mmCIF file with all atom_site columns, C-alpha atoms in Angstrom:
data_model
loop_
_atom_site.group_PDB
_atom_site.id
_atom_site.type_symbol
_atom_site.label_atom_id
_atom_site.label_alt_id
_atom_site.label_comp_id
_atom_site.label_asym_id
_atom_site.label_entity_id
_atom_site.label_seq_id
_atom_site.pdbx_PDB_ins_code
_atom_site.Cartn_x
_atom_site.Cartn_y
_atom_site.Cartn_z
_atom_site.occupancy
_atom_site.B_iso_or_equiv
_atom_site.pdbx_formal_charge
_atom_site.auth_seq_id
_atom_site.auth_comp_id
_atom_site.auth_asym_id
_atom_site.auth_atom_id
_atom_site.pdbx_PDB_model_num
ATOM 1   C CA . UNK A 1 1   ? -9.612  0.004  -3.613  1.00 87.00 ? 1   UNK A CA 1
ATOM 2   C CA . UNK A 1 2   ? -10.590 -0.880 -6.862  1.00 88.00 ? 2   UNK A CA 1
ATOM 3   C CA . UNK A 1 3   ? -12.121 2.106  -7.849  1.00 93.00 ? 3   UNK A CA 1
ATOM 4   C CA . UNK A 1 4   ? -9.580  4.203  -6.359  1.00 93.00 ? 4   UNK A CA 1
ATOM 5   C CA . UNK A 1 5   ? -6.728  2.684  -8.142  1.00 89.00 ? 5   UNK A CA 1
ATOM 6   C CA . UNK A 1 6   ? -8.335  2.790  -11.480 1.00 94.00 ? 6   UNK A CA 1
ATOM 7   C CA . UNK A 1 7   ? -8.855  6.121  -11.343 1.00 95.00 ? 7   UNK A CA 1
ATOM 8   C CA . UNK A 1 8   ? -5.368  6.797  -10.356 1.00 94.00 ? 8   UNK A CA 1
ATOM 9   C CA . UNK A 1 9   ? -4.218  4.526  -12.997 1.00 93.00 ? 9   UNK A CA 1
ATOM 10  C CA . UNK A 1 10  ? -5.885  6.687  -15.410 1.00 95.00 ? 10  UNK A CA 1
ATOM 11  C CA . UNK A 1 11  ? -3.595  9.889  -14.041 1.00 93.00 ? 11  UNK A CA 1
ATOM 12  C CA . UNK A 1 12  ? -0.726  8.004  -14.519 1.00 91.00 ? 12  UNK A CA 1
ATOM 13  C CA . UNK A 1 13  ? 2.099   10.159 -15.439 1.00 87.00 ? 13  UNK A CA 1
ATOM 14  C CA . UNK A 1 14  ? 5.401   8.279  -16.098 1.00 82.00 ? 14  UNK A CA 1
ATOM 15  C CA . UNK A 1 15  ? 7.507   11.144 -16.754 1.00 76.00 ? 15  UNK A CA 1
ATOM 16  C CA . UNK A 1 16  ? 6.237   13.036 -13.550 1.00 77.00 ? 16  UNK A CA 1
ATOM 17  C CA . UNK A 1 17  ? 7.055   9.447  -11.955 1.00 80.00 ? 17  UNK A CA 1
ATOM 18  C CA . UNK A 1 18  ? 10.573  9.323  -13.505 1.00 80.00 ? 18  UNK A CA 1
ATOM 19  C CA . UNK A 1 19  ? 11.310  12.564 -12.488 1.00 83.00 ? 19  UNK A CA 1
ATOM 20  C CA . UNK A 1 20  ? 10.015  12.832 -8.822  1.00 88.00 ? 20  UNK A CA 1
ATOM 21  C CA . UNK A 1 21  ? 12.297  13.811 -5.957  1.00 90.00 ? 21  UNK A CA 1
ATOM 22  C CA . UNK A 1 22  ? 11.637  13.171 -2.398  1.00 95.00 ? 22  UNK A CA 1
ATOM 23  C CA . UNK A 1 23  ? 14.122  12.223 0.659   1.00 96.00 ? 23  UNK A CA 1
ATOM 24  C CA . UNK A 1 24  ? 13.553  8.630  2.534   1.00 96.00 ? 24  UNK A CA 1
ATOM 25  C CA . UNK A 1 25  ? 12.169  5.571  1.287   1.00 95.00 ? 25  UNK A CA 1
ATOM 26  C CA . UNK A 1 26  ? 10.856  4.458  -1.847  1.00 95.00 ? 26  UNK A CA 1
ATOM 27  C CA . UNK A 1 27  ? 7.308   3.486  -3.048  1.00 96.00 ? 27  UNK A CA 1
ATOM 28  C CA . UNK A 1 28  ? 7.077   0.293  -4.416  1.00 94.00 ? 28  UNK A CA 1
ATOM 29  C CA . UNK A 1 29  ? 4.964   1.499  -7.517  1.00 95.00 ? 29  UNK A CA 1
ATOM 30  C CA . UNK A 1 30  ? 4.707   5.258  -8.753  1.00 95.00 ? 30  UNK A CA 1
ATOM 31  C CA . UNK A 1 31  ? 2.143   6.259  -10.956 1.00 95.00 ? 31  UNK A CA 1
ATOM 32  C CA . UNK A 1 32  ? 3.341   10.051 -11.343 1.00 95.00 ? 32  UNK A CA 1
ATOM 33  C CA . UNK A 1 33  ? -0.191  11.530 -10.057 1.00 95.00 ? 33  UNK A CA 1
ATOM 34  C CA . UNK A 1 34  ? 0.059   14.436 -8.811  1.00 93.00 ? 34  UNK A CA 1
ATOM 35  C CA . UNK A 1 35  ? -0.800  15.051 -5.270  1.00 94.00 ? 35  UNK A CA 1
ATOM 36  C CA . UNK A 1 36  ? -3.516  17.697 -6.414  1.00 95.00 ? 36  UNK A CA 1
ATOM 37  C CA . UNK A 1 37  ? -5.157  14.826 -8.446  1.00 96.00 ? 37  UNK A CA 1
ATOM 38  C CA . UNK A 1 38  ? -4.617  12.215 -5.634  1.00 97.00 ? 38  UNK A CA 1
ATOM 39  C CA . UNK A 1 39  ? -6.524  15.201 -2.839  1.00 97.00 ? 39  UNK A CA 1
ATOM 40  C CA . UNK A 1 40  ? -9.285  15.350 -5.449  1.00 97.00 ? 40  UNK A CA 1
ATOM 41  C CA . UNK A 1 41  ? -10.075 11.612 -6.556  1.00 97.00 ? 41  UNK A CA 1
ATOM 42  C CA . UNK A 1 42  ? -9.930  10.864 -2.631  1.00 97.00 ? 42  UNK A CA 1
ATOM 43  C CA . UNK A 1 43  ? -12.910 13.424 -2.069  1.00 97.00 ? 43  UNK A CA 1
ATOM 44  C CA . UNK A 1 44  ? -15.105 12.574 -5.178  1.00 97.00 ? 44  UNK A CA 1
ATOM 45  C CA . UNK A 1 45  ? -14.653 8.552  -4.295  1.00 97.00 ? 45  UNK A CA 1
ATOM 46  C CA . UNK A 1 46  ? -14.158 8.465  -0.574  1.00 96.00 ? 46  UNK A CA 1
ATOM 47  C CA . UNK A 1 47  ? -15.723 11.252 0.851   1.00 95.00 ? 47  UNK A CA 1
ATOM 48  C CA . UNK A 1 48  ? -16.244 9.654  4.864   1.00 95.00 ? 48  UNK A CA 1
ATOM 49  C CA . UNK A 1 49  ? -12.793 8.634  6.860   1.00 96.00 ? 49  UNK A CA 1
ATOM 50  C CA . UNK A 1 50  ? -12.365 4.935  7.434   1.00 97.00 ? 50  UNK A CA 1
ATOM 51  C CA . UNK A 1 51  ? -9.693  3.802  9.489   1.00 97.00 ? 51  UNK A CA 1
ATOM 52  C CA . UNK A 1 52  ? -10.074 0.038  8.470   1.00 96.00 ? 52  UNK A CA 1
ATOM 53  C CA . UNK A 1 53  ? -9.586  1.133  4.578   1.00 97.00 ? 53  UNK A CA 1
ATOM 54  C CA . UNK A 1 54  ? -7.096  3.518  5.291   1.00 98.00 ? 54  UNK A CA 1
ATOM 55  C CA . UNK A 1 55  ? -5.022  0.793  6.856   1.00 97.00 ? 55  UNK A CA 1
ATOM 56  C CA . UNK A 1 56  ? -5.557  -1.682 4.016   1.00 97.00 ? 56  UNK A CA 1
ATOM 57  C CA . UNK A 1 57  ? -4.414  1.217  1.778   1.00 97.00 ? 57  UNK A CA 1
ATOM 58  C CA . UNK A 1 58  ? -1.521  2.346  3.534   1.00 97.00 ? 58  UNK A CA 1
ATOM 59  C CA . UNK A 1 59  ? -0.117  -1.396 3.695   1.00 96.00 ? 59  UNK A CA 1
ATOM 60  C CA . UNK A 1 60  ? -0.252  -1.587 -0.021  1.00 96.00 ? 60  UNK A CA 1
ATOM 61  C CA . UNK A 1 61  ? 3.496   -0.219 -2.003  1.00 95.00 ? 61  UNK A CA 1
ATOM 62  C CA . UNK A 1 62  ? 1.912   1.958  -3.920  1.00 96.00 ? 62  UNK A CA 1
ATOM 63  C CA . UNK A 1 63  ? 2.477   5.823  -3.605  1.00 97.00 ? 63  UNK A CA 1
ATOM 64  C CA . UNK A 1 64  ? -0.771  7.125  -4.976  1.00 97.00 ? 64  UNK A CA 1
ATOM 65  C CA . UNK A 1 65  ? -2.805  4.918  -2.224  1.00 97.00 ? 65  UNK A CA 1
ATOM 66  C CA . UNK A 1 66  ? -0.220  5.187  1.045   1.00 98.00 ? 66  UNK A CA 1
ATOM 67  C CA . UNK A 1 67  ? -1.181  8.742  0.410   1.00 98.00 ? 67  UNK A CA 1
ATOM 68  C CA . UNK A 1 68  ? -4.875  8.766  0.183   1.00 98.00 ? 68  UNK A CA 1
ATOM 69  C CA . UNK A 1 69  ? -4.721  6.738  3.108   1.00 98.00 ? 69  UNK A CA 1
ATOM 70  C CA . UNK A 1 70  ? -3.760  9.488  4.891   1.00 98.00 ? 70  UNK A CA 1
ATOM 71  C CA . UNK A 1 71  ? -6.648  11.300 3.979   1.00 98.00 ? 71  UNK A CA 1
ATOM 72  C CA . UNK A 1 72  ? -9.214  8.631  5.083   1.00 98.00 ? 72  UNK A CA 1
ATOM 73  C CA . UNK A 1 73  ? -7.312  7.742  8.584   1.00 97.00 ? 73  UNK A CA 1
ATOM 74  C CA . UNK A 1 74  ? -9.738  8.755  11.256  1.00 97.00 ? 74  UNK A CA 1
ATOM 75  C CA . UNK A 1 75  ? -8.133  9.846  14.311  1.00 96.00 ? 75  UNK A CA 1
ATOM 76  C CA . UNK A 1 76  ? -11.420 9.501  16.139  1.00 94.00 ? 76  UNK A CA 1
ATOM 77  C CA . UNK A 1 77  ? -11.394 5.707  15.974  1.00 95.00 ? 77  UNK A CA 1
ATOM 78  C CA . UNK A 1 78  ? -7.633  5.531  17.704  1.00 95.00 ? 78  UNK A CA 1
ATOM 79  C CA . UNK A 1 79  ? -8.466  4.334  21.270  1.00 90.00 ? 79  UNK A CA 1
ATOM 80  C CA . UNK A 1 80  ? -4.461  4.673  22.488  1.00 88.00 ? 80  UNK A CA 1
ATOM 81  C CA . UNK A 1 81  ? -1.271  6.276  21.404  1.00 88.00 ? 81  UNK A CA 1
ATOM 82  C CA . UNK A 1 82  ? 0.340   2.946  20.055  1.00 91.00 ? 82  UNK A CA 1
ATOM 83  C CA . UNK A 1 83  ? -2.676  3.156  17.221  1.00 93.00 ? 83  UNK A CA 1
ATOM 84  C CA . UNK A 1 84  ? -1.886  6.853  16.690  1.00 95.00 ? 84  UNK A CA 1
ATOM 85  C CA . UNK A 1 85  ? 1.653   6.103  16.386  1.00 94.00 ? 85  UNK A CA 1
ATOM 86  C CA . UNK A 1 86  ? 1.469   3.403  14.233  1.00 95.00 ? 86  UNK A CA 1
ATOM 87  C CA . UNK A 1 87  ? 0.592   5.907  11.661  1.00 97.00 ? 87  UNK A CA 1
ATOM 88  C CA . UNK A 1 88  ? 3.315   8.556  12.347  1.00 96.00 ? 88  UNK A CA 1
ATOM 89  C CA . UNK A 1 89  ? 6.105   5.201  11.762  1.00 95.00 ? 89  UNK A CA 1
ATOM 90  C CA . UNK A 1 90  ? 4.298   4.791  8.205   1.00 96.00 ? 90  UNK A CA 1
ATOM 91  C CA . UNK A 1 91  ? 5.550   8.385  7.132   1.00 95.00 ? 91  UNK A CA 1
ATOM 92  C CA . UNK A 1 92  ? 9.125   6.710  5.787   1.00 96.00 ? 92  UNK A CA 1
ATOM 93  C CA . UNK A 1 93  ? 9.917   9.623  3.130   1.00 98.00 ? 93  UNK A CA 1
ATOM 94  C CA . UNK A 1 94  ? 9.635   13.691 2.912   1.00 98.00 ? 94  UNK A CA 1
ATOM 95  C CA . UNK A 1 95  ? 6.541   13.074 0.671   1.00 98.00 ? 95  UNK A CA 1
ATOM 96  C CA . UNK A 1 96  ? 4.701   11.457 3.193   1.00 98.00 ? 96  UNK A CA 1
ATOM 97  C CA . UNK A 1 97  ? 5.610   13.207 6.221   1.00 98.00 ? 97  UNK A CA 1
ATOM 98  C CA . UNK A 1 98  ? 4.064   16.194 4.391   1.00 98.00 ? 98  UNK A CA 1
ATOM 99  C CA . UNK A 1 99  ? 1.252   15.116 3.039   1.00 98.00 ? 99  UNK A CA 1
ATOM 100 C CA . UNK A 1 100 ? 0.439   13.177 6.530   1.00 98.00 ? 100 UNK A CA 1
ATOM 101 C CA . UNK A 1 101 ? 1.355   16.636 8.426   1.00 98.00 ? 101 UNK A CA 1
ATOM 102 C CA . UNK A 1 102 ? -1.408  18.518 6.308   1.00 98.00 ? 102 UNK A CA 1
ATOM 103 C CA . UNK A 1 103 ? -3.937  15.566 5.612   1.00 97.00 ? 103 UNK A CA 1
ATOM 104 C CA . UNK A 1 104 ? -3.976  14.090 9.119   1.00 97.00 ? 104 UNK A CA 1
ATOM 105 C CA . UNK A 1 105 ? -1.861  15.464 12.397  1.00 98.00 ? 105 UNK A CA 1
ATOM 106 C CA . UNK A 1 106 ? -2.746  19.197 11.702  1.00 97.00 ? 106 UNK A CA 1
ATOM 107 C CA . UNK A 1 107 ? -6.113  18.153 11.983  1.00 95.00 ? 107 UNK A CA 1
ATOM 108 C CA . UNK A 1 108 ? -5.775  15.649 15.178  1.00 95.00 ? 108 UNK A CA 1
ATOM 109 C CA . UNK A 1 109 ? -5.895  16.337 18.944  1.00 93.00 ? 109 UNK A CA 1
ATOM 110 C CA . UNK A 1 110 ? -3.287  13.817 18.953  1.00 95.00 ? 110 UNK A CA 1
ATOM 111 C CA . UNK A 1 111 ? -0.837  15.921 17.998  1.00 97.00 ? 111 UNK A CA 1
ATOM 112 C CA . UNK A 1 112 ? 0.411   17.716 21.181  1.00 95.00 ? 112 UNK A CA 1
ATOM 113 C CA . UNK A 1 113 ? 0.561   14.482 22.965  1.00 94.00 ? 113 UNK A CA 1
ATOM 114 C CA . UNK A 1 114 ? 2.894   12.567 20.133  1.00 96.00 ? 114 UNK A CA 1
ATOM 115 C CA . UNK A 1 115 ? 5.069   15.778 19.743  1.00 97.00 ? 115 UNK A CA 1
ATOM 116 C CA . UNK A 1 116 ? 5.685   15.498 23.631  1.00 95.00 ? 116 UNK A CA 1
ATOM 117 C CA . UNK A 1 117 ? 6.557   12.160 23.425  1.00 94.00 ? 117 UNK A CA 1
ATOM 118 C CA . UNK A 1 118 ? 9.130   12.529 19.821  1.00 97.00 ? 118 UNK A CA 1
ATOM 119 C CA . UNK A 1 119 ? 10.962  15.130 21.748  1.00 97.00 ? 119 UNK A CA 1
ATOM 120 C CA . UNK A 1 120 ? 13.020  12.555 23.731  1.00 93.00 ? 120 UNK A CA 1
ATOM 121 C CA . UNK A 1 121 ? 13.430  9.536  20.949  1.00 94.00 ? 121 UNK A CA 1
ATOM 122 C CA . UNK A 1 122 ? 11.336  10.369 17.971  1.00 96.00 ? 122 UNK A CA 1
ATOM 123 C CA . UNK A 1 123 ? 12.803  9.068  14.588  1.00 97.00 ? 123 UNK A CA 1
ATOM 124 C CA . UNK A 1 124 ? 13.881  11.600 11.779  1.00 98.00 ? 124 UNK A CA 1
ATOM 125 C CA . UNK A 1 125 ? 10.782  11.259 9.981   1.00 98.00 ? 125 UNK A CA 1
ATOM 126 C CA . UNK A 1 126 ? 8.632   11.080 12.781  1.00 98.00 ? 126 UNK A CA 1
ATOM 127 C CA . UNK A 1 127 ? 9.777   14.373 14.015  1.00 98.00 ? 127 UNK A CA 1
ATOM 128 C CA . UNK A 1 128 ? 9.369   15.907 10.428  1.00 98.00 ? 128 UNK A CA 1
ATOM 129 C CA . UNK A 1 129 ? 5.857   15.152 10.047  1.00 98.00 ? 129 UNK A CA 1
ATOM 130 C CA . UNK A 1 130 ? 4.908   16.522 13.352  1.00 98.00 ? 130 UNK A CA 1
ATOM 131 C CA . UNK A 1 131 ? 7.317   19.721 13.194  1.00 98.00 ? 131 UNK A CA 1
ATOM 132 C CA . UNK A 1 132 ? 5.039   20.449 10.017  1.00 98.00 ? 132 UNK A CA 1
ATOM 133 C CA . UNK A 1 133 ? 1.705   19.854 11.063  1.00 98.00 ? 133 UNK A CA 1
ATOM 134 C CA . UNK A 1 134 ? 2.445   22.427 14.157  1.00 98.00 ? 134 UNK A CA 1
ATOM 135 C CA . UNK A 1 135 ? 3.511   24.439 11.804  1.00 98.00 ? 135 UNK A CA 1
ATOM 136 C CA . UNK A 1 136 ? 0.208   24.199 9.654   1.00 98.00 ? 136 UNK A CA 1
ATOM 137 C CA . UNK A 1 137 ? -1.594  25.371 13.027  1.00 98.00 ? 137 UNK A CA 1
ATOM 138 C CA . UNK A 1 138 ? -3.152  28.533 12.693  1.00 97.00 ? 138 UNK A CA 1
ATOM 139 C CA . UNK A 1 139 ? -2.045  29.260 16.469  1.00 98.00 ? 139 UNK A CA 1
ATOM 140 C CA . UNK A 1 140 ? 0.782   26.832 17.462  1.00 98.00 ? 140 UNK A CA 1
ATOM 141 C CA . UNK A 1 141 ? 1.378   26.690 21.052  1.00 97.00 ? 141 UNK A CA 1
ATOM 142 C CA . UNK A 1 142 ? 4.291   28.150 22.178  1.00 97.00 ? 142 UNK A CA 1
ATOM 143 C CA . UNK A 1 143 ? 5.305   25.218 23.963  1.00 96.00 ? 143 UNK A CA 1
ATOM 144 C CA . UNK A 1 144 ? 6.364   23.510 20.530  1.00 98.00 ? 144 UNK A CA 1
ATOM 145 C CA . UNK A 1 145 ? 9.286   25.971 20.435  1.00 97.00 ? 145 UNK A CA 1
ATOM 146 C CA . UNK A 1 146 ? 11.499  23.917 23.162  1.00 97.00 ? 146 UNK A CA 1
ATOM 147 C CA . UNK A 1 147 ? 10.325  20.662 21.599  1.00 97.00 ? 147 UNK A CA 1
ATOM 148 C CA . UNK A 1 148 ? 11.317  21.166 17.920  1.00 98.00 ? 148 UNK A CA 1
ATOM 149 C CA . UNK A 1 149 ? 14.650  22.894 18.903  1.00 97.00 ? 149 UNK A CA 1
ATOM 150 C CA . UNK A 1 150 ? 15.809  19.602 21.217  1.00 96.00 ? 150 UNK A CA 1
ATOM 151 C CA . UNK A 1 151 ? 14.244  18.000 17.997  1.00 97.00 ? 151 UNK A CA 1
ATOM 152 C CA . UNK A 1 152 ? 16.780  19.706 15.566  1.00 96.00 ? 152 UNK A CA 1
ATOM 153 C CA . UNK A 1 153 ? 19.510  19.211 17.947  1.00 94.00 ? 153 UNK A CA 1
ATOM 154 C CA . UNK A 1 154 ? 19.120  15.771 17.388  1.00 95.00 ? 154 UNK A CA 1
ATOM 155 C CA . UNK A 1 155 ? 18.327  15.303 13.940  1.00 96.00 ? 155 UNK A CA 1
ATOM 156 C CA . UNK A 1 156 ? 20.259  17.750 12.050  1.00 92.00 ? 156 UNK A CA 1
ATOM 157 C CA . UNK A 1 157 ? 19.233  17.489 8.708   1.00 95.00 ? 157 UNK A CA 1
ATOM 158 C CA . UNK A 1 158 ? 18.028  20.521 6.035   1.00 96.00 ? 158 UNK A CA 1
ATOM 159 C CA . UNK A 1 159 ? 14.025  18.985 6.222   1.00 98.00 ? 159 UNK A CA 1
ATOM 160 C CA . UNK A 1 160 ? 14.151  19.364 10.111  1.00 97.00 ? 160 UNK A CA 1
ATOM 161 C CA . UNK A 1 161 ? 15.849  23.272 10.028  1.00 97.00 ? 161 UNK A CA 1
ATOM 162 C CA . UNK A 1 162 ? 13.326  24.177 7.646   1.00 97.00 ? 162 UNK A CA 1
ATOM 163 C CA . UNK A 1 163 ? 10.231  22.156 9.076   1.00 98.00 ? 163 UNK A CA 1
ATOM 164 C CA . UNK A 1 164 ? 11.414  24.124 12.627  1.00 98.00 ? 164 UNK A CA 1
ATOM 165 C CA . UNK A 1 165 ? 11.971  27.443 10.876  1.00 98.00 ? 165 UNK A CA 1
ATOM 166 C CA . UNK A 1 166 ? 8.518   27.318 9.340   1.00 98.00 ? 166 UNK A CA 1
ATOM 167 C CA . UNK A 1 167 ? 6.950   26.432 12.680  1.00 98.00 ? 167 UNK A CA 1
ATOM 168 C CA . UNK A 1 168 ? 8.845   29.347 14.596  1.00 98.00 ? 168 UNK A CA 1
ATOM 169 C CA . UNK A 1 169 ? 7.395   32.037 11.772  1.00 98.00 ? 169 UNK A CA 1
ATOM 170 C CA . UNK A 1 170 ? 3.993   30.357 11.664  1.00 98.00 ? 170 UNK A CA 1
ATOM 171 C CA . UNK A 1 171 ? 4.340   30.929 15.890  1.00 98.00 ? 171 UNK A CA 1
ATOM 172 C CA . UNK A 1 172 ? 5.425   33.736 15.478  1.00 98.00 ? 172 UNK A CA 1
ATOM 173 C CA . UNK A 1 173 ? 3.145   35.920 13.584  1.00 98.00 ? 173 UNK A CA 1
ATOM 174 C CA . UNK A 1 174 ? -0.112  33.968 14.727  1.00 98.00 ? 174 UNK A CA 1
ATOM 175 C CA . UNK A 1 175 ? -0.274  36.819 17.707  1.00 97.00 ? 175 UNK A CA 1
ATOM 176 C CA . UNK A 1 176 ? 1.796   39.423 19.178  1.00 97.00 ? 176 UNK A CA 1
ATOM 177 C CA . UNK A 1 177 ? 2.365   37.433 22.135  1.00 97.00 ? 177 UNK A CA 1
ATOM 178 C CA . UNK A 1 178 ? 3.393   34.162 20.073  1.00 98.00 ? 178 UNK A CA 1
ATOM 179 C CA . UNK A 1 179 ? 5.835   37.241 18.622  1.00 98.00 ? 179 UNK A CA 1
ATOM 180 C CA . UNK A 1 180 ? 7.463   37.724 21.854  1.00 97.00 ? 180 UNK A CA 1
ATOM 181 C CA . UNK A 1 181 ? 8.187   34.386 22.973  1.00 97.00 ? 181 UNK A CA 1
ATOM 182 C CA . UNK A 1 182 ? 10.091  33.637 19.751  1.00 98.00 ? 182 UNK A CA 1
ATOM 183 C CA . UNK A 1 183 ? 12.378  36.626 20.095  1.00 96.00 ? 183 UNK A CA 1
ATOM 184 C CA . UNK A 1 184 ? 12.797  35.947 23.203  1.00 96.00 ? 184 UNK A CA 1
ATOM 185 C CA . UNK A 1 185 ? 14.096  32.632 22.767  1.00 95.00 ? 185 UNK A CA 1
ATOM 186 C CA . UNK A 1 186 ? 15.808  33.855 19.517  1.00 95.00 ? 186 UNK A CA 1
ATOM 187 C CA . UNK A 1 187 ? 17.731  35.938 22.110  1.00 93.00 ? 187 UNK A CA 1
ATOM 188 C CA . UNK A 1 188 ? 18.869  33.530 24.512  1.00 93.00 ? 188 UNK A CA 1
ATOM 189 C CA . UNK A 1 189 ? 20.470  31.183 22.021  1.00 91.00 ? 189 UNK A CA 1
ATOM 190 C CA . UNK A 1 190 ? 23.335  33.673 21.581  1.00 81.00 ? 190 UNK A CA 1
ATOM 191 C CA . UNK A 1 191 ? 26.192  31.219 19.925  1.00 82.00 ? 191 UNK A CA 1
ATOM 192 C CA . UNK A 1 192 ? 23.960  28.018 20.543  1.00 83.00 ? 192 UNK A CA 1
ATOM 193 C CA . UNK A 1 193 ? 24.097  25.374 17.829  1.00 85.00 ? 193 UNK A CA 1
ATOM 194 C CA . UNK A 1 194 ? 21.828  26.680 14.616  1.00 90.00 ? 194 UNK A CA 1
ATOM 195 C CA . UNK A 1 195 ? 21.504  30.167 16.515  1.00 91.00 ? 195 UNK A CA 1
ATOM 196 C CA . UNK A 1 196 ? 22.711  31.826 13.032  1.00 92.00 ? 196 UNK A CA 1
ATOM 197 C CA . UNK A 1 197 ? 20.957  29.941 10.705  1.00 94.00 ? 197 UNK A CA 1
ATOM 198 C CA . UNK A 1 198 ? 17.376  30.743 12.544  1.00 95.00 ? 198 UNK A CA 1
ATOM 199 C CA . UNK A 1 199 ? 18.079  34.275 12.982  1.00 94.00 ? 199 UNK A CA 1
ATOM 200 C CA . UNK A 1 200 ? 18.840  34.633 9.465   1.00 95.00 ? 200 UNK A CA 1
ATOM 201 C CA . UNK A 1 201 ? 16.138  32.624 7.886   1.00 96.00 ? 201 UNK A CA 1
ATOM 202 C CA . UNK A 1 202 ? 13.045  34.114 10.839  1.00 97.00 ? 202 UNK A CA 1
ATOM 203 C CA . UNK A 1 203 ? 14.877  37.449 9.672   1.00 95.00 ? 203 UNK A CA 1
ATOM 204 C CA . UNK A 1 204 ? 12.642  37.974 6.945   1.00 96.00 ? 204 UNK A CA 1
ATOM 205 C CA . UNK A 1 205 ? 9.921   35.763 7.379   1.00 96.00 ? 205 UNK A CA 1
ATOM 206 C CA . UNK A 1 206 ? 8.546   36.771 10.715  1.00 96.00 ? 206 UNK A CA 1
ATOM 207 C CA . UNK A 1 207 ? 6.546   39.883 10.044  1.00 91.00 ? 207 UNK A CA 1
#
């Protein structure tokens, strides 16, 4: 940790820090690194996963190492779902949602199996992060179309419409078929709750 946090201390931008915006919770102690800079310090000091250090890390309030810890997480040393979802209850902001949707659950073949289970109860954050790591699939099942909508439904909040919109255009034009299932459920939402706002926004970006 030591090394990691002096290089990051080095980065430290205060008025990047001053100025940052994100939704949820905040860090106990900003530095203002970017997350460019925080991506490329991880690789060049901690180039192997490590669960154990990645859970010292992300118990420690500060932003710049809750984040790399979400590069060094390994998803291979998670024996059950409670470990796996220990880590999705950690994302308490919009700036670690993301980052954990492309560093981590993108990447896991846990996802599937913790979007199931968010669709019934998941928290607003929890269903964030793994809206937008489907949607960082290069071929998202189909199946996450039902899931994120009964997600929306629940959580209605701008992060959730766009993390769903990006996920039903990334579906969308990863195939031809993908294509035709979201039409086709564009179609039967007629005057359904958010039936406008998806039509409008997939309008343009499904190609």
């Amino acid at each position: 940790m030591v090394r990691l946090l002096g290089a990051f201390r080095r980065e430290r931008n205060g008025l990047v820090a001053d100025t940052m915006h994100y939704d949820g919770e905040r860090y106990g102690l900003n530095y203002g690194v970017s997350l460019a800079t925080v991506r490329r310090i991880v690789r060049e000091l901690e180039p192997q996963r490590d669960e154990s250090f990645a859970r010292f890390l992300a118990g420690q309030q500060v932003r710049c190492l809750q984040l790399a810890a979400l590069h060094l997480a390994d998803d291979t040393a998670w024996s059950q779902a409670e470990e796996a979802q220990e880590w999705l209850q950690r994302a308490q902001n919009s700036e670690l949602a993301e980052e954990a949707a492309y560093a981590l659950w993108s990447r896991t073949e846990w996802l599937h199996r913790l979007f199931e289970r968010a669709v019934e109860d998941g928290a607003f954050y929890v269903c964030y992060t793994l809206i937008m790591a489907a949607a960082r699939l290069p071929y998202p099942s189909v199946g996450y179309l039902e899931g994120s909508y009964r997600m929306l439904q629940r959580h209605d909040h701008r992060l959730i419409r766009q993390a769903v919109t990006a996920l039903w255009a990334q579906t969308a034009n990863s195939g031809a078929e993908a294509k035709q299932a979201v039409l086709a459920r564009l179609a039967t939402l007629e005057q359904a709750p958010y039936a406008a706002f998806l039509n409008e926004e997939l309008a343009w970006r499904i190609l």
